[in-house]
mmCIF file of C-alpha atoms in Angstrom:
data_model
loop_
_atom_site.group_PDB
_atom_site.id
_atom_site.type_symbol
_atom_site.label_atom_id
_atom_site.label_comp_id
_atom_site.label_asym_id
_atom_site.label_seq_id
_atom_site.Cartn_x
_atom_site.Cartn_y
_atom_site.Cartn_z
ATOM 1 C CA MET X 1 -5.818 -11.059 -21.753
ATOM 2 C CA PRO X 2 -8.547 -11.636 -24.372
ATOM 3 C CA LYS X 3 -10.895 -8.734 -24.920
ATOM 4 C CA PRO X 4 -14.461 -8.993 -26.221
ATOM 5 C CA ALA X 5 -15.187 -7.769 -29.733
ATOM 6 C CA LYS X 6 -15.806 -4.048 -29.972
ATOM 7 C CA GLY X 7 -19.000 -2.725 -31.427
ATOM 8 C CA ALA X 8 -22.554 -3.969 -31.305
ATOM 9 C CA ARG X 9 -23.150 -7.115 -29.284
ATOM 10 C CA LEU X 10 -26.740 -7.852 -30.238
ATOM 11 C CA GLY X 11 -28.192 -5.908 -27.338
ATOM 12 C CA GLY X 12 -26.189 -7.315 -24.450
ATOM 13 C CA SER X 13 -22.812 -8.202 -23.027
ATOM 14 C CA ALA X 14 -20.241 -10.377 -24.752
ATOM 15 C CA ALA X 15 -21.300 -13.331 -22.590
ATOM 16 C CA HIS X 16 -24.948 -12.821 -23.553
ATOM 17 C CA GLU X 17 -24.040 -12.653 -27.242
ATOM 18 C CA LYS X 18 -22.054 -15.894 -26.988
ATOM 19 C CA LEU X 19 -24.957 -17.615 -25.232
ATOM 20 C CA LEU X 20 -27.452 -16.266 -27.773
ATOM 21 C CA LEU X 21 -25.400 -17.425 -30.769
ATOM 22 C CA ASN X 22 -24.866 -20.883 -29.270
ATOM 23 C CA ASN X 23 -28.621 -21.243 -28.712
ATOM 24 C CA LEU X 24 -29.379 -20.028 -32.248
ATOM 25 C CA ALA X 25 -26.871 -22.560 -33.624
ATOM 26 C CA LYS X 26 -28.528 -25.322 -31.579
ATOM 27 C CA SER X 27 -31.926 -24.390 -33.015
ATOM 28 C CA LEU X 28 -30.510 -24.224 -36.544
ATOM 29 C CA PHE X 29 -29.048 -27.731 -36.297
ATOM 30 C CA GLU X 30 -32.208 -29.057 -34.669
ATOM 31 C CA HIS X 31 -34.699 -27.633 -37.189
ATOM 32 C CA GLY X 32 -32.607 -27.045 -40.331
ATOM 33 C CA ARG X 33 -33.818 -23.456 -40.707
ATOM 34 C CA ILE X 34 -34.767 -20.628 -38.369
ATOM 35 C CA THR X 35 -36.267 -17.162 -38.754
ATOM 36 C CA THR X 36 -34.460 -14.366 -36.926
ATOM 37 C CA THR X 37 -33.287 -10.799 -37.479
ATOM 38 C CA GLU X 38 -30.761 -10.110 -40.218
ATOM 39 C CA ALA X 39 -28.146 -8.981 -37.697
ATOM 40 C CA LYS X 40 -28.432 -12.188 -35.690
ATOM 41 C CA ALA X 41 -28.369 -14.301 -38.847
ATOM 42 C CA ARG X 42 -25.187 -12.579 -40.044
ATOM 43 C CA ARG X 43 -23.517 -13.110 -36.668
ATOM 44 C CA LEU X 44 -24.712 -16.732 -36.526
ATOM 45 C CA ARG X 45 -23.385 -17.803 -39.939
ATOM 46 C CA PRO X 46 -19.645 -18.051 -39.063
ATOM 47 C CA VAL X 47 -20.411 -19.690 -35.711
ATOM 48 C CA ALA X 48 -22.590 -22.384 -37.295
ATOM 49 C CA GLU X 49 -20.117 -23.011 -40.107
ATOM 50 C CA ARG X 50 -17.286 -23.465 -37.598
ATOM 51 C CA PHE X 51 -19.376 -26.061 -35.751
ATOM 52 C CA ILE X 52 -20.063 -27.944 -38.996
ATOM 53 C CA THR X 53 -16.369 -27.862 -39.922
ATOM 54 C CA LYS X 54 -15.497 -29.337 -36.524
ATOM 55 C CA ALA X 55 -18.181 -31.972 -36.971
ATOM 56 C CA LYS X 56 -16.742 -32.915 -40.370
ATOM 57 C CA LYS X 57 -13.455 -33.807 -38.659
ATOM 58 C CA GLY X 58 -15.483 -36.149 -36.476
ATOM 59 C CA ASP X 59 -12.933 -36.934 -33.750
ATOM 60 C CA ILE X 60 -13.622 -36.906 -30.022
ATOM 61 C CA HIS X 61 -11.643 -33.706 -29.456
ATOM 62 C CA ASN X 62 -13.823 -31.708 -31.838
ATOM 63 C CA ARG X 63 -16.977 -33.309 -30.428
ATOM 64 C CA ARG X 64 -15.985 -32.108 -26.964
ATOM 65 C CA LEU X 65 -15.225 -28.621 -28.287
ATOM 66 C CA VAL X 66 -18.706 -28.435 -29.807
ATOM 67 C CA LEU X 67 -20.262 -29.810 -26.607
ATOM 68 C CA GLN X 68 -18.747 -26.885 -24.688
ATOM 69 C CA SER X 69 -20.948 -24.526 -26.691
ATOM 70 C CA ILE X 70 -23.966 -26.646 -27.635
ATOM 71 C CA THR X 71 -24.859 -28.521 -24.481
ATOM 72 C CA ASP X 72 -27.678 -30.619 -25.967
ATOM 73 C CA LYS X 73 -26.101 -34.029 -26.637
ATOM 74 C CA GLY X 74 -28.886 -35.044 -29.005
ATOM 75 C CA VAL X 75 -28.295 -32.034 -31.257
ATOM 76 C CA VAL X 76 -24.528 -32.618 -31.214
ATOM 77 C CA HIS X 77 -25.095 -36.268 -32.139
ATOM 78 C CA THR X 78 -27.329 -35.170 -35.036
ATOM 79 C CA LEU X 79 -24.692 -32.648 -36.119
ATOM 80 C CA PHE X 80 -21.921 -35.246 -36.189
ATOM 81 C CA THR X 81 -23.883 -38.186 -37.639
ATOM 82 C CA GLU X 82 -26.378 -36.592 -40.057
ATOM 83 C CA ILE X 83 -25.455 -33.004 -40.901
ATOM 84 C CA ALA X 84 -21.657 -33.236 -41.238
ATOM 85 C CA PRO X 85 -21.648 -36.229 -43.644
ATOM 86 C CA ARG X 86 -23.903 -34.264 -46.034
ATOM 87 C CA TYR X 87 -21.132 -31.700 -46.459
ATOM 88 C CA GLU X 88 -18.226 -34.149 -46.658
ATOM 89 C CA ASN X 89 -17.018 -32.903 -50.059
ATOM 90 C CA ARG X 90 -18.091 -29.271 -49.611
ATOM 91 C CA PRO X 91 -15.293 -26.891 -48.531
ATOM 92 C CA GLY X 92 -17.590 -24.316 -46.929
ATOM 93 C CA GLY X 93 -20.767 -22.318 -47.415
ATOM 94 C CA TYR X 94 -23.024 -24.610 -45.410
ATOM 95 C CA THR X 95 -25.656 -21.954 -44.651
ATOM 96 C CA ARG X 96 -27.850 -19.614 -46.684
ATOM 97 C CA ILE X 97 -29.390 -16.340 -45.494
ATOM 98 C CA THR X 98 -32.568 -15.168 -47.237
ATOM 99 C CA LYS X 99 -34.113 -11.797 -46.407
ATOM 100 C CA ILE X 100 -37.869 -11.978 -45.856
ATOM 101 C CA GLY X 101 -38.873 -8.382 -45.151
ATOM 102 C CA ASN X 102 -39.558 -6.515 -41.948
ATOM 103 C CA ARG X 103 -41.206 -7.721 -38.753
ATOM 104 C CA ARG X 104 -44.688 -6.365 -38.200
ATOM 105 C CA GLY X 105 -44.350 -5.095 -34.636
ATOM 106 C CA ASP X 106 -41.090 -3.136 -34.677
ATOM 107 C CA ASN X 107 -40.208 -3.124 -38.400
ATOM 108 C CA ALA X 108 -36.968 -5.023 -37.740
ATOM 109 C CA PRO X 109 -35.433 -6.569 -40.878
ATOM 110 C CA MET X 110 -35.948 -10.333 -40.737
ATOM 111 C CA ALA X 111 -34.145 -13.202 -42.444
ATOM 112 C CA VAL X 112 -34.273 -16.975 -42.697
ATOM 113 C CA ILE X 113 -30.994 -18.783 -42.136
ATOM 114 C CA GLU X 114 -30.985 -22.383 -43.293
ATOM 115 C CA LEU X 115 -28.612 -25.230 -43.910
ATOM 116 C CA VAL X 116 -27.825 -25.645 -47.591
ATOM 117 C CA GLU X 117 -28.958 -29.111 -48.548
ATOM 118 C CA ALA X 118 -26.233 -31.195 -50.110
ATOM 119 C CA LEU X 119 -27.291 -33.627 -52.814
ATOM 120 C CA THR X 120 -28.676 -36.824 -51.386
ATOM 121 C CA VAL X 121 -27.785 -40.208 -52.828
ATOM 122 C CA ALA X 122 -31.172 -40.431 -54.585
ATOM 123 C CA GLN X 123 -30.725 -36.992 -56.173
ATOM 124 C CA GLN X 124 -27.232 -37.925 -57.377
ATOM 125 C CA ALA X 125 -28.524 -41.186 -58.865
ATOM 126 C CA THR X 126 -31.324 -39.301 -60.630
ATOM 127 C CA GLY X 127 -28.845 -36.791 -62.034
ATOM 128 C CA GLU X 128 -26.553 -39.548 -63.286
ATOM 129 C CA ALA X 129 -29.495 -41.360 -64.923
ATOM 130 C CA GLU X 130 -30.595 -38.175 -66.697
ATOM 131 C CA ALA X 131 -27.051 -37.569 -67.927
ATOM 132 C CA ALA X 132 -26.825 -41.142 -69.241
ATOM 133 C CA THR X 133 -30.150 -40.716 -71.062
ATOM 134 C CA LYS X 134 -28.955 -37.498 -72.703
ATOM 135 C CA ARG X 135 -25.741 -39.211 -73.811
ATOM 136 C CA ALA X 136 -27.696 -42.124 -75.293
ATOM 137 C CA VAL X 137 -29.970 -39.752 -77.231
ATOM 138 C CA LYS X 138 -26.963 -37.903 -78.633
ATOM 139 C CA GLU X 139 -25.299 -41.184 -79.661
ATOM 140 C CA ASP X 140 -28.498 -42.369 -81.393
ATOM 141 C CA ALA X 141 -28.766 -39.079 -83.254
ATOM 142 C CA ALA X 142 -25.136 -39.381 -84.352
ATOM 143 C CA LYS X 143 -25.717 -42.942 -85.623
ATOM 144 C CA LYS X 144 -28.782 -41.853 -87.609
ATOM 145 C CA ASP X 145 -26.763 -39.107 -89.289
ATOM 146 C CA GLU X 146 -24.058 -41.594 -90.305
ATOM 147 C CA THR X 147 -26.394 -44.133 -91.995
ATOM 148 C CA PRO X 148 -27.107 -43.378 -95.700
ATOM 149 C CA VAL X 149 -30.711 -42.744 -96.613
ATOM 150 C CA GLU X 150 -31.976 -44.499 -99.763
ATOM 151 C CA SER X 151 -35.169 -42.638 -100.520
ATOM 152 C CA VAL X 152 -35.500 -43.787 -104.151
ATOM 153 C CA GLU X 153 -35.589 -47.499 -103.299
ATOM 154 C CA ASP X 154 -37.975 -46.936 -100.373
ATOM 155 C CA ALA X 155 -40.418 -44.941 -102.517
ATOM 156 C CA ALA X 156 -40.757 -47.569 -105.290
ATOM 157 C CA PRO X 157 -42.290 -50.368 -103.189
ATOM 158 C CA VAL X 158 -44.824 -47.920 -101.759
ATOM 159 C CA GLU X 159 -46.040 -47.033 -105.267
ATOM 160 C CA ASP X 160 -46.293 -50.724 -106.166
ATOM 161 C CA ALA X 161 -48.442 -51.284 -103.107
ATOM 162 C CA LYS X 162 -50.868 -48.549 -104.215
ATOM 163 C CA ASP X 163 -51.332 -50.139 -107.659
ATOM 164 C CA ALA X 164 -52.170 -53.535 -106.216
#
């Protein structure tokens, strides 16, 4: 018989923790980033990354598995059609946790957990264009170094022009 994880359960039972993490994951996928306590963010990270990995597979079985936990069909549709394709070539590490200090009321350590943005098509095109420009500049510099410089012949016509 499966037993719930031992230790802290984020202030409630195992069922409450599961419900809380599923709701946090839903909010994360809906908004892209959420502010919560560090403990909740650390517990949310593996749950959210598992959902994204299932969404990357994209089949109906994995969609139904995600729908068991995240019951909002709109968020699941967004996860499968918009979020998962961004991470198609990324093997993991879809989220980032950033500490932001303590909460004012109870001094609880707070953090922002957000989806790591994969490069968009426009950003990739910009990067490729910059790389091509750098290569062209290097090639031009190499060609200039190869051509011989005839300074004596160039200087003579300039002096003739001054005399005239």
